[in-house]
CSV table of C-alpha atoms in Angstrom, one decimal:
chain,number,residue,atom,x,y,z
A,1253,MET,CA,0.0,-0.2,0.3
A,1254,LYS,CA,0.8,3.9,-0.7
A,1255,LEU,CA,2.6,5.6,1.9
A,1256,ARG,CA,-0.8,8.1,1.1
A,1257,GLU,CA,-3.4,5.5,1.6
A,1258,ILE,CA,-1.8,4.8,4.8
A,1259,LEU,CA,-2.0,8.4,6.1
A,1260,LYS,CA,-4.6,9.7,4.6
A,1261,GLY,CA,-6.6,11.8,7.2
A,1262,LEU,CA,-3.4,12.7,9.3
A,1263,ASP,CA,-2.3,16.2,9.4
A,1264,ILE,CA,1.1,16.4,8.9
A,1265,LEU,CA,3.3,18.9,10.6
A,1266,HIS,CA,6.4,17.7,8.3
A,1267,SER,CA,7.7,15.6,5.8
A,1268,THR,CA,11.0,14.2,4.2
A,1269,ALA,CA,9.4,11.0,3.0
A,1270,ASP,CA,8.1,10.0,-0.7
A,1271,MET,CA,4.3,10.1,-0.3
A,1272,GLU,CA,4.5,7.1,-3.3
A,1273,THR,CA,7.0,4.8,-0.9
A,1274,GLU,CA,5.2,1.5,-1.2
A,1275,ILE,CA,4.9,0.3,2.5
A,1276,THR,CA,4.6,-3.8,3.0
A,1277,GLY,CA,3.9,-3.1,7.0
A,1278,ILE,CA,3.1,-1.4,10.1
A,1279,SER,CA,5.1,-2.0,13.2
A,1280,TYR,CA,5.8,-0.3,16.5
A,1281,ASP,CA,8.4,-2.2,18.0
A,1282,SER,CA,11.7,-2.1,16.6
A,1283,ARG,CA,12.3,-6.2,17.4
A,1284,SER,CA,9.0,-6.9,14.8
A,1285,THR,CA,9.9,-4.3,12.2
A,1286,ALA,CA,10.5,-5.9,8.8
A,1287,GLN,CA,12.2,-5.1,5.3
A,1288,GLY,CA,9.6,-2.2,3.9
A,1289,ASP,CA,8.0,-1.0,7.0
A,1290,LEU,CA,6.5,2.5,8.2
A,1291,PHE,CA,7.7,2.2,11.8
A,1292,VAL,CA,5.5,3.9,14.2
A,1293,ALA,CA,7.8,5.9,17.5
A,1294,VAL,CA,5.4,5.5,20.0
A,1295,VAL,CA,5.9,7.4,23.3
A,1296,GLY,CA,4.9,4.9,25.8
A,1297,THR,CA,4.9,4.7,29.4
A,1298,VAL,CA,7.7,3.5,30.5
A,1299,SER,CA,10.0,3.7,26.9
A,1300,ASP,CA,9.8,6.2,24.0
A,1301,GLY,CA,10.0,4.2,20.4
A,1302,HIS,CA,11.8,7.2,19.1
A,1303,CYS,CA,15.0,5.5,21.0
A,1304,PHE,CA,14.2,2.6,18.5
A,1305,ILE,CA,14.1,4.4,15.5
A,1306,PRO,CA,18.2,3.2,14.9
A,1307,ALA,CA,17.3,-0.4,15.6
A,1308,ALA,CA,13.6,-0.3,13.2
A,1309,ALA,CA,16.1,1.7,10.9
A,1310,GLU,CA,18.7,-0.9,10.4
A,1311,LYS,CA,15.8,-3.9,10.3
A,1312,GLY,CA,14.6,-2.0,6.9
A,1313,ALA,CA,12.3,0.2,7.7
A,1314,ALA,CA,11.1,2.1,4.8
A,1315,VAL,CA,10.0,5.2,6.9
A,1316,VAL,CA,9.1,6.6,10.3
A,1317,LEU,CA,6.5,7.8,11.2
A,1318,CYS,CA,7.1,9.9,14.5
A,1319,GLN,CA,6.9,13.3,17.0
A,1320,SER,CA,10.2,14.3,17.3
A,1321,VAL,CA,12.5,14.6,13.9
A,1322,PRO,CA,14.7,11.5,14.1
A,1323,GLN,CA,18.7,11.6,14.8
A,1324,THR,CA,18.9,8.6,12.2
A,1325,ASP,CA,19.4,9.1,8.4
A,1326,ILE,CA,15.6,7.9,7.4
A,1327,PRO,CA,12.8,9.3,5.7
A,1328,TYR,CA,10.3,10.6,7.9
A,1329,VAL,CA,6.4,11.7,8.6
A,1330,GLN,CA,5.7,13.9,11.7
A,1331,VAL,CA,2.8,14.4,13.5
A,1332,ALA,CA,1.3,15.7,16.6
A,1333,ASP,CA,0.3,12.7,18.1
A,1334,SER,CA,2.2,9.5,17.3
A,1335,ARG,CA,-0.1,7.5,19.3
A,1336,TYR,CA,-2.8,8.3,17.4
A,1337,ALA,CA,-1.6,8.1,13.8
A,1338,LEU,CA,-0.4,4.5,14.8
A,1339,ALA,CA,-4.3,3.8,15.3
A,1340,ALA,CA,-5.3,6.1,12.0
A,1341,ALA,CA,-2.5,4.2,9.9
A,1342,SER,CA,-3.8,0.6,10.8
A,1343,VAL,CA,-7.3,1.9,10.3
A,1344,ASN,CA,-6.2,2.7,6.1
A,1345,TYR,CA,-3.9,-0.3,6.0
A,1346,PHE,CA,-6.5,-2.5,7.1
A,1347,GLU,CA,-8.9,-1.1,4.7
A,1348,ASN,CA,-11.6,0.1,8.0
A,1349,PRO,CA,-12.7,-3.3,8.6
A,1350,ALA,CA,-15.1,-1.8,11.7
A,1351,ALA,CA,-17.2,0.1,9.0
A,1352,SER,CA,-18.5,-3.2,8.0
A,1353,LEU,CA,-19.3,-4.6,11.4
A,1354,VAL,CA,-22.0,-3.6,13.7
A,1355,MET,CA,-19.4,-2.4,16.6
A,1356,ILE,CA,-21.1,-3.4,20.3
A,1357,GLY,CA,-18.8,-1.4,23.4
A,1358,VAL,CA,-18.7,-2.4,27.0
A,1359,THR,CA,-16.8,-0.7,29.2
A,1360,GLY,CA,-17.1,-0.4,32.9
A,1361,THR,CA,-14.3,-1.6,36.2
A,1362,ASN,CA,-16.9,-5.2,36.5
A,1363,GLY,CA,-19.2,-7.4,34.4
A,1364,LYS,CA,-17.9,-6.6,31.0
A,1365,THR,CA,-16.8,-10.0,30.0
A,1366,THR,CA,-20.1,-11.9,31.6
A,1367,SER,CA,-22.3,-9.2,29.1
A,1368,THR,CA,-19.3,-9.2,26.3
A,1369,TYR,CA,-20.0,-13.3,26.3
A,1370,LEU,CA,-23.8,-12.8,26.7
A,1371,ILE,CA,-23.9,-10.1,24.0
A,1372,LYS,CA,-22.5,-12.4,21.5
A,1373,HIS,CA,-24.8,-15.9,22.3
A,1374,LEU,CA,-27.7,-13.7,22.1
A,1375,LEU,CA,-26.9,-12.5,18.5
A,1376,GLU,CA,-25.7,-16.1,17.5
A,1377,THR,CA,-28.9,-17.3,18.9
A,1378,GLN,CA,-31.3,-15.3,18.3
A,1379,LEU,CA,-30.7,-13.5,14.7
A,1380,GLY,CA,-27.9,-16.2,13.8
A,1381,ALA,CA,-25.7,-13.8,13.7
A,1382,LYS,CA,-21.2,-14.6,13.1
A,1383,VAL,CA,-20.2,-12.5,16.0
A,1384,GLY,CA,-16.3,-11.5,16.8
A,1385,LEU,CA,-16.0,-11.0,20.3
A,1386,ILE,CA,-13.0,-9.2,21.6
A,1387,GLY,CA,-11.6,-9.0,25.4
A,1388,THR,CA,-9.9,-10.4,28.8
A,1389,ASN,CA,-10.2,-13.8,28.8
A,1390,CYS,CA,-10.2,-13.7,24.8
A,1391,ASN,CA,-10.4,-13.8,21.2
A,1392,MET,CA,-13.1,-15.4,19.1
A,1393,ILE,CA,-13.9,-15.2,15.6
A,1394,GLY,CA,-17.0,-17.1,15.9
A,1395,SER,CA,-16.3,-20.3,17.8
A,1396,GLN,CA,-13.2,-20.3,17.4
A,1397,GLU,CA,-11.0,-19.2,20.3
A,1398,LEU,CA,-7.4,-16.9,20.0
A,1399,PRO,CA,-5.4,-16.0,22.9
A,1400,THR,CA,-5.6,-12.6,24.2
A,1401,ALA,CA,-2.9,-10.3,26.3
A,1402,ARG,CA,-4.7,-7.6,27.5
A,1403,THR,CA,-8.3,-6.4,27.6
A,1404,THR,CA,-8.4,-3.8,24.4
A,1405,PRO,CA,-5.3,-4.6,21.9
A,1406,GLU,CA,-2.7,-2.0,20.8
A,1407,SER,CA,-4.5,-0.2,18.1
A,1408,TYR,CA,-2.6,-1.6,15.3
A,1409,GLU,CA,-3.4,-5.8,16.6
A,1410,LEU,CA,-7.1,-4.8,17.0
A,1411,GLN,CA,-7.1,-3.3,13.4
A,1412,ARG,CA,-6.0,-6.8,11.9
A,1413,LEU,CA,-8.3,-8.8,14.0
A,1414,LEU,CA,-11.2,-6.7,13.3
A,1415,ARG,CA,-10.0,-7.3,9.8
A,1416,GLU,CA,-9.7,-11.2,10.7
A,1417,MET,CA,-13.2,-10.6,11.6
A,1418,ALA,CA,-14.4,-9.3,8.3
A,1419,ASP,CA,-13.2,-11.8,6.1
A,1420,ALA,CA,-14.4,-14.9,8.2
A,1421,GLY,CA,-17.5,-13.8,8.1
A,1422,CYS,CA,-18.6,-12.0,10.8
A,1423,THR,CA,-21.3,-9.5,10.9
A,1424,HIS,CA,-20.8,-8.3,14.6
A,1425,VAL,CA,-18.3,-7.5,16.6
A,1426,VAL,CA,-18.6,-7.0,21.0
A,1427,MET,CA,-15.6,-6.1,22.6
A,1428,GLU,CA,-14.5,-4.8,26.5
A,1429,VAL,CA,-13.6,-1.4,26.0
A,1430,SER,CA,-11.4,-0.2,28.5
A,1431,SER,CA,-9.9,3.1,29.9
A,1432,HIS,CA,-6.5,2.9,29.2
A,1433,SER,CA,-8.0,1.6,25.5
A,1434,LEU,CA,-9.7,5.2,25.2
A,1435,VAL,CA,-7.6,7.2,26.9
A,1436,LEU,CA,-4.2,5.8,24.3
A,1437,ASP,CA,-6.4,5.6,21.3
A,1438,ARG,CA,-6.4,2.3,20.7
A,1439,VAL,CA,-9.7,2.5,19.8
A,1440,ALA,CA,-9.4,5.7,18.0
A,1441,GLY,CA,-11.5,5.8,14.8
A,1442,ILE,CA,-14.3,3.2,15.6
A,1443,ARG,CA,-17.7,4.3,15.5
A,1444,PHE,CA,-19.5,1.4,18.0
A,1445,ARG,CA,-23.6,1.2,17.4
A,1446,VAL,CA,-24.3,0.6,21.1
A,1447,GLY,CA,-21.9,1.3,23.8
A,1448,VAL,CA,-22.9,0.0,27.3
A,1449,PHE,CA,-21.8,1.3,30.8
A,1450,THR,CA,-21.7,-1.4,33.8
A,1451,ASN,CA,-20.1,0.0,36.5
A,1452,LEU,CA,-17.2,1.8,37.8
A,1453,THR,CA,-15.7,1.2,41.0
A,1454,ARG,CA,-12.0,1.8,42.7
A,1455,ASP,CA,-9.1,-0.2,40.1
A,1456,HIS,CA,-6.6,1.7,37.8
A,1457,LEU,CA,-5.9,4.1,39.8
A,1458,ASP,CA,-1.9,2.8,39.0
A,1459,PHE,CA,-2.7,4.9,35.5
A,1460,HIS,CA,-5.5,7.7,36.2
A,1461,LYS,CA,-5.2,10.1,39.1
A,1462,ASP,CA,-8.6,9.7,40.4
A,1463,MET,CA,-12.2,8.4,40.3
A,1464,ASP,CA,-12.8,11.4,38.6
A,1465,ASP,CA,-10.1,11.1,36.1
A,1466,TYR,CA,-11.0,7.1,35.7
A,1467,ALA,CA,-15.0,8.0,34.7
A,1468,ALA,CA,-14.5,10.8,32.2
A,1469,ALA,CA,-12.3,8.3,30.7
A,1470,LYS,CA,-14.7,5.6,30.5
A,1471,ALA,CA,-17.1,8.6,29.6
A,1472,MET,CA,-14.9,8.2,26.7
A,1473,LEU,CA,-17.1,5.8,24.6
A,1474,PHE,CA,-20.1,7.7,24.0
A,1475,SER,CA,-19.0,10.4,22.5
A,1476,VAL,CA,-18.1,7.6,19.5
A,1477,CYS,CA,-21.1,6.0,19.9
A,1478,ASP,CA,-24.6,5.8,18.0
A,1479,ALA,CA,-26.6,4.6,21.4
A,1480,GLY,CA,-25.9,4.6,24.8
A,1481,VAL,CA,-26.9,1.9,27.1
A,1482,VAL,CA,-26.1,3.1,31.2
A,1483,ASN,CA,-26.6,1.6,34.4
A,1484,ALA,CA,-28.9,4.4,36.2
A,1485,ASP,CA,-27.8,2.6,39.8
A,1486,ASP,CA,-24.4,3.3,39.3
A,1487,SER,CA,-23.0,6.2,41.0
A,1488,TYR,CA,-21.0,7.3,38.1
A,1489,ALA,CA,-23.8,7.3,35.3
A,1490,SER,CA,-24.5,11.0,35.3
A,1491,VAL,CA,-20.8,11.1,34.3
A,1492,MET,CA,-22.1,8.9,31.3
A,1493,THR,CA,-25.0,10.4,30.2
A,1494,ALA,CA,-23.5,14.0,30.0
A,1495,ARG,CA,-20.6,13.6,28.4
A,1496,ALA,CA,-22.8,11.5,26.3
A,1497,ALA,CA,-22.5,12.4,22.5
A,1498,CYS,CA,-25.9,10.1,21.4
A,1499,PRO,CA,-29.0,9.3,22.9
A,1500,VAL,CA,-29.1,7.2,25.6
A,1501,SER,CA,-31.3,4.7,27.8
A,1502,CYS,CA,-31.1,3.5,31.3
A,1503,TYR,CA,-31.5,0.0,33.1
A,1504,ALA,CA,-31.1,0.2,36.8
A,1505,ILE,CA,-33.1,-1.7,39.8
A,1506,ASN,CA,-33.7,1.0,42.2
A,1507,ASP,CA,-33.9,4.0,39.6
A,1508,GLU,CA,-37.9,4.2,38.9
A,1509,ASN,CA,-37.0,6.8,35.7
A,1510,ALA,CA,-34.9,3.7,34.3
A,1511,GLU,CA,-36.3,3.1,30.8
A,1512,LEU,CA,-35.4,-0.9,31.6
A,1513,ARG,CA,-35.9,-2.0,35.1
A,1514,ALA,CA,-35.8,-5.6,36.9
A,1515,GLN,CA,-38.7,-6.2,39.5
A,1516,GLN,CA,-39.3,-9.3,41.0
A,1517,LEU,CA,-36.0,-9.9,42.3
A,1518,GLN,CA,-35.2,-14.0,42.8
A,1519,LEU,CA,-31.6,-14.5,43.6
A,1520,LEU,CA,-31.2,-18.5,43.6
A,1521,PRO,CA,-28.5,-20.9,44.4
A,1522,ALA,CA,-27.7,-21.5,40.7
A,1523,GLY,CA,-28.8,-18.5,39.6
A,1524,VAL,CA,-31.4,-15.4,39.3
A,1525,ARG,CA,-35.0,-14.5,37.7
A,1526,PHE,CA,-36.7,-11.1,37.6
A,1527,HIS,CA,-39.3,-9.5,35.2
A,1528,ALA,CA,-37.7,-6.5,33.2
A,1529,LYS,CA,-40.2,-4.0,32.5
A,1530,THR,CA,-39.7,-1.4,29.6
A,1531,ALA,CA,-42.9,1.4,29.4
A,1532,ALA,CA,-44.4,-1.4,26.5
A,1533,GLU,CA,-43.8,-4.5,27.9
A,1534,ALA,CA,-42.7,-7.1,30.3
A,1535,GLU,CA,-40.3,-10.8,30.1
A,1536,GLU,CA,-39.0,-13.2,32.9
A,1537,ILE,CA,-35.9,-13.4,32.5
A,1538,SER,CA,-33.8,-16.8,34.0
A,1539,LEU,CA,-30.0,-17.0,34.2
A,1540,ALA,CA,-28.2,-19.4,35.2
A,1541,ILE,CA,-25.4,-17.2,36.8
A,1542,PRO,CA,-26.3,-16.4,40.2
A,1543,GLY,CA,-26.3,-13.0,42.1
A,1544,ARG,CA,-26.8,-9.5,41.9
A,1545,PHE,CA,-24.6,-8.2,39.7
A,1546,SER,CA,-25.8,-11.2,37.6
A,1547,VAL,CA,-29.4,-9.1,37.2
A,1548,TYR,CA,-27.7,-6.3,36.3
A,1549,ASN,CA,-25.0,-7.9,33.9
A,1550,ALA,CA,-28.5,-9.4,32.4
A,1551,LEU,CA,-29.5,-5.3,32.3
A,1552,GLY,CA,-27.0,-4.0,30.5
A,1553,VAL,CA,-27.1,-7.0,28.0
A,1554,ILE,CA,-30.9,-6.6,27.5
A,1555,GLY,CA,-30.6,-2.9,27.1
A,1556,CYS,CA,-27.8,-3.3,24.5
A,1557,CYS,CA,-29.7,-6.1,22.1
A,1558,LEU,CA,-32.7,-3.9,22.3
A,1559,ALA,CA,-30.4,-0.7,20.7
A,1560,LEU,CA,-29.9,-3.3,18.1
A,1561,GLY,CA,-33.3,-4.4,17.1
A,1562,LEU,CA,-34.1,-7.3,19.2
A,1563,THR,CA,-36.6,-8.0,21.1
A,1564,LEU,CA,-37.3,-8.3,24.7
A,1565,ARG,CA,-38.7,-11.7,24.1
A,1566,GLN,CA,-35.7,-12.6,21.9
A,1567,CYS,CA,-33.7,-11.8,24.9
A,1568,ALA,CA,-35.7,-13.7,27.3
A,1569,GLU,CA,-35.3,-16.6,25.2
A,1570,GLY,CA,-31.6,-16.3,24.6
A,1571,LEU,CA,-30.9,-15.2,28.4
A,1572,ALA,CA,-32.2,-18.2,29.3
A,1573,SER,CA,-30.3,-20.8,27.1
A,1574,ALA,CA,-27.1,-19.2,28.7
A,1575,HIS,CA,-24.5,-20.2,30.6
A,1576,GLY,CA,-21.1,-18.9,32.6
A,1577,VAL,CA,-18.0,-17.6,31.8
A,1578,LYS,CA,-14.5,-19.6,32.7
A,1579,GLY,CA,-13.0,-17.4,35.9
A,1580,ARG,CA,-16.3,-16.0,36.9
A,1581,VAL,CA,-18.0,-17.2,40.3
A,1582,GLU,CA,-16.6,-21.2,38.1
A,1583,ALA,CA,-17.5,-24.1,40.7
A,1584,VAL,CA,-14.9,-26.8,40.2
A,1585,PRO,CA,-14.8,-30.4,41.1
A,1586,THR,CA,-14.7,-31.4,44.9
A,1587,ASP,CA,-14.3,-34.4,47.5
A,1588,GLY,CA,-16.6,-33.8,49.8
A,1589,ASP,CA,-19.7,-31.6,50.9
A,1590,TYR,CA,-18.4,-28.5,49.9
A,1591,THR,CA,-18.1,-26.1,47.1
A,1592,ILE,CA,-15.2,-24.2,45.2
A,1593,LEU,CA,-15.5,-21.2,43.1
A,1594,ILE,CA,-12.8,-19.2,40.9
A,1595,ASP,CA,-13.7,-16.1,40.5
A,1596,TYR,CA,-11.1,-13.1,38.6
A,1597,SER,CA,-12.9,-10.7,41.5
A,1598,HIS,CA,-9.4,-8.5,41.5
A,1599,THR,CA,-11.3,-4.8,42.4
A,1600,PRO,CA,-12.3,-4.3,46.5
A,1601,ASP,CA,-16.5,-4.1,44.6
A,1602,ALA,CA,-16.2,-7.2,42.4
A,1603,LEU,CA,-14.4,-9.1,45.6
A,1604,GLU,CA,-17.4,-8.1,47.7
A,1605,ASN,CA,-20.5,-8.6,45.1
A,1606,VAL,CA,-19.1,-12.4,44.7
A,1607,LEU,CA,-18.7,-12.8,49.5
A,1608,LYS,CA,-21.9,-11.1,49.4
A,1609,THR,CA,-23.7,-13.9,46.2
A,1610,VAL,CA,-22.1,-16.8,48.1
A,1611,ARG,CA,-23.1,-15.6,51.6
A,1612,GLU,CA,-27.1,-15.6,50.4
A,1613,THR,CA,-27.1,-18.9,50.0
A,1614,CYS,CA,-23.8,-20.4,51.3
A,1615,GLY,CA,-25.2,-23.3,54.1
A,1616,GLY,CA,-21.4,-23.4,56.0
A,1617,ARG,CA,-19.0,-20.8,56.0
A,1618,VAL,CA,-17.7,-18.3,53.5
A,1619,VAL,CA,-13.7,-18.9,52.6
A,1620,ALA,CA,-11.9,-16.2,50.8
A,1621,LEU,CA,-8.7,-16.7,48.8
A,1622,PHE,CA,-7.6,-13.7,47.5
A,1623,GLY,CA,-4.4,-11.2,46.8
A,1624,CYS,CA,-3.8,-8.3,44.7
A,1625,GLY,CA,-1.5,-7.9,41.8
A,1626,GLY,CA,1.9,-6.4,42.1
A,1627,ASP,CA,2.8,-3.1,39.5
A,1628,ARG,CA,-0.7,-1.8,40.2
A,1629,ASP,CA,-2.6,0.3,42.0
A,1630,ARG,CA,-1.7,0.2,45.7
A,1631,THR,CA,-4.3,2.6,47.7
A,1632,LYS,CA,-7.2,-0.8,47.0
A,1633,ARG,CA,-4.7,-3.4,49.3
A,1634,PRO,CA,-6.0,-2.0,53.1
A,1635,ILE,CA,-9.4,-1.9,51.1
A,1636,MET,CA,-9.8,-5.6,49.5
A,1637,GLY,CA,-8.1,-7.0,52.8
A,1638,ARG,CA,-10.9,-5.4,54.9
A,1639,ILE,CA,-14.0,-6.2,52.9
A,1640,GLY,CA,-12.5,-10.0,52.2
A,1641,THR,CA,-11.9,-10.4,55.9
A,1642,GLU,CA,-15.1,-8.5,56.7
A,1643,LEU,CA,-17.3,-10.5,54.2
A,1644,ALA,CA,-16.1,-14.0,54.9
A,1645,ASP,CA,-15.8,-16.5,57.9
A,1646,PHE,CA,-12.4,-17.1,57.1
A,1647,ALA,CA,-9.6,-15.1,54.6
A,1648,VAL,CA,-6.9,-16.8,53.4
A,1649,ILE,CA,-4.4,-13.7,52.1
A,1650,THR,CA,-1.7,-14.7,49.6
A,1651,SER,CA,-0.4,-13.7,46.3
A,1652,ASP,CA,-2.1,-12.9,43.0
A,1653,ASN,CA,0.6,-11.6,40.4
A,1654,PRO,CA,3.6,-10.3,42.7
A,1655,ARG,CA,5.0,-8.8,38.9
A,1656,THR,CA,8.4,-7.4,40.1
A,1657,GLU,CA,6.9,-6.8,43.9
A,1658,ASP,CA,7.8,-8.6,46.8
A,1659,PRO,CA,4.2,-10.6,47.2
A,1660,ASP,CA,5.3,-10.1,51.2
A,1661,ALA,CA,5.1,-6.5,51.2
A,1662,ILE,CA,2.0,-6.8,48.6
A,1663,ILE,CA,0.2,-8.8,51.6
A,1664,ALA,CA,1.6,-6.4,54.2
A,1665,GLU,CA,-0.1,-4.1,52.5
A,1666,ILE,CA,-3.2,-5.7,52.3
A,1667,LEU,CA,-3.3,-6.7,56.1
A,1668,ALA,CA,-3.0,-2.7,57.2
A,1669,GLY,CA,-6.3,-2.7,56.2
A,1670,VAL,CA,-7.8,-6.0,58.3
A,1671,THR,CA,-10.0,-5.0,61.3
A,1672,ALA,CA,-11.0,-8.6,62.0
A,1673,SER,CA,-10.1,-10.6,64.6
A,1674,ALA,CA,-6.7,-12.9,63.8
A,1675,GLU,CA,-8.4,-16.6,64.1
A,1676,LYS,CA,-10.5,-14.9,61.3
A,1677,TYR,CA,-7.8,-14.9,58.9
A,1678,ILE,CA,-4.2,-16.2,57.9
A,1679,ALA,CA,-1.6,-15.4,55.2
A,1680,VAL,CA,-0.1,-18.1,53.1
A,1681,THR,CA,2.4,-16.5,50.5
A,1682,ASP,CA,2.6,-19.0,48.4
A,1683,ARG,CA,-0.1,-19.8,46.2
A,1684,VAL,CA,-0.5,-22.9,45.6
A,1685,LYS,CA,0.1,-24.0,49.4
A,1686,ALA,CA,-3.0,-21.2,50.5
A,1687,ILE,CA,-4.9,-23.3,48.1
A,1688,GLU,CA,-4.0,-26.3,49.6
A,1689,TYR,CA,-4.4,-24.8,53.6
A,1690,VAL,CA,-8.3,-24.0,52.8
A,1691,ILE,CA,-8.9,-27.8,51.0
A,1692,GLU,CA,-7.3,-29.2,53.9
A,1693,HIS,CA,-9.0,-26.9,56.6
A,1694,HIS,CA,-12.4,-26.9,54.8
A,1695,GLN,CA,-15.8,-28.3,57.0
A,1696,PRO,CA,-18.2,-29.7,55.8
A,1697,GLY,CA,-21.4,-26.9,53.7
A,1698,ASP,CA,-18.0,-24.5,53.2
A,1699,VAL,CA,-18.3,-22.1,50.0
A,1700,ILE,CA,-14.5,-21.2,49.2
A,1701,VAL,CA,-13.9,-18.5,46.8
A,1702,LEU,CA,-10.7,-18.3,44.9
A,1703,ALA,CA,-10.7,-14.7,43.6
A,1704,GLY,CA,-8.2,-13.0,41.6
A,1705,LYS,CA,-6.9,-15.0,39.3
A,1706,GLY,CA,-10.2,-16.1,37.6
A,1707,HIS,CA,-10.0,-17.5,34.0
A,1708,GLU,CA,-5.8,-16.9,34.4
A,1709,THR,CA,-3.4,-19.4,33.8
A,1710,TYR,CA,0.0,-18.3,35.3
A,1711,GLN,CA,1.4,-16.2,38.0
A,1712,GLU,CA,3.2,-13.9,36.6
A,1713,ILE,CA,7.0,-12.8,38.8
A,1714,ASN,CA,9.5,-10.1,37.7
A,1715,HIS,CA,8.1,-10.6,33.8
A,1716,VAL,CA,7.6,-14.2,33.4
A,1717,LYS,CA,4.7,-16.1,33.2
A,1718,HIS,CA,4.9,-19.2,35.2
A,1719,HIS,CA,1.9,-21.7,34.2
A,1720,MET,CA,-0.5,-21.8,37.2
A,1721,ASP,CA,-4.0,-22.9,36.2
A,1722,GLU,CA,-6.3,-23.2,39.6
A,1723,ARG,CA,-8.5,-26.0,38.5
A,1724,GLU,CA,-5.2,-27.9,37.5
A,1725,ILE,CA,-4.1,-27.2,41.8
A,1726,VAL,CA,-7.7,-28.3,43.1
A,1727,ALA,CA,-7.4,-31.4,41.0
A,1728,GLU,CA,-4.0,-31.9,42.0
A,1729,ILE,CA,-4.4,-31.4,45.5
A,1730,LEU,CA,-7.5,-33.7,46.1
A,1731,GLU,CA,-5.5,-37.1,44.5
A,1732,ARG,CA,-3.3,-36.4,46.8
A,1733,ARG,CA,-5.6,-36.5,49.6
A,1734,LYS,CA,-7.2,-39.6,48.0
A,1735,HIS,CA,-4.3,-41.4,48.6
A,1736,LYS,CA,-3.6,-40.2,52.0
């Protein structure tokens, strides 16, 4: 593709490059740069891509797209914001695949993954659509699963994935849209048919300066949507609606002014049942995922699908046949009269939600095993400690993904928020030993929640991802117990 075609629509400050240059690919990492590439020098939070222009030139980059004039003798195109330019160039290079797809974006702190899976299920079962999915657990093209490294891919990978989805015959794409992706222009150039806001609770304050900044980032989604669907019961709903540049409809359990409401709630051990009511109609909804938060997730999904033209009856039929998502209140086999649930709850609100959900139907003790990730928002650690020990009958505080931090130092910060008596908790740094501890010390009727890892099958330590699948760990511990 010609350079001028790739740069179409970009404001160029200065250029020494021939716009007729044939570009064979786009890269923003010098290690993956190939002969004939357009290398985009992105200013990152950790490193500056401009430092790697010489390395990209050595690899054969034909042109550099940059913010600062390179010191290396290579043709360049200078723009004001190279990160945005990467997104715009990627859209052009892959011939704007999102334009041929019905794009659906889900943002919020909790509930994004489950919501995207449910929307995908409804579109497939009720419309017969082939649906792409982009999110935390994995990416999917129809039924084909692809691995994922982050909630929302970098703009180049995102556009390449959307092109694969379009070429594979997808008509719809539903994706989790993180606050990082909105601020860092990963989704720049994409127009969403519907945007959904689930909720906003404390998270990512290592990236955002405060909760208001975090909310403003989430609200950016509603500036690039044709329609918005917002949880009116959330305290930040007004931020989303005030900043929206599209019509917004609201859903709620409590807010009587919401266009879509849940009434006559039944919170059951195996799921939820309620009546979804609009101004014109009502339907009984049954979803096989337990917890009050599942009612909110279902309402957001219904609101989204109504905006896409489905009927309330179709939404009810689709949700009735839906199942849970890996790592979200996921039950695993045990060897006795107790339950083990694996859940991705790694924020204070998510941990509170899952423990309260378990409490509603638990006949024995609620046992929580949790930690906090390293190199992430430290302010939530003592809050997690307080919530985990207050809402559980017994808690085991352990390691999550320590990354480059000392696991014991992370645990110490979690323990700083604990106000419960000493007999209600224990700290076990090694997560495998912690899981073994809760199994060995279980009591009949216990529900043990392994919180934080969810779908993840690794533990990240000093930039290395070591294999760790809690399903396998539990199975191995149970196998050893057989031979005692």
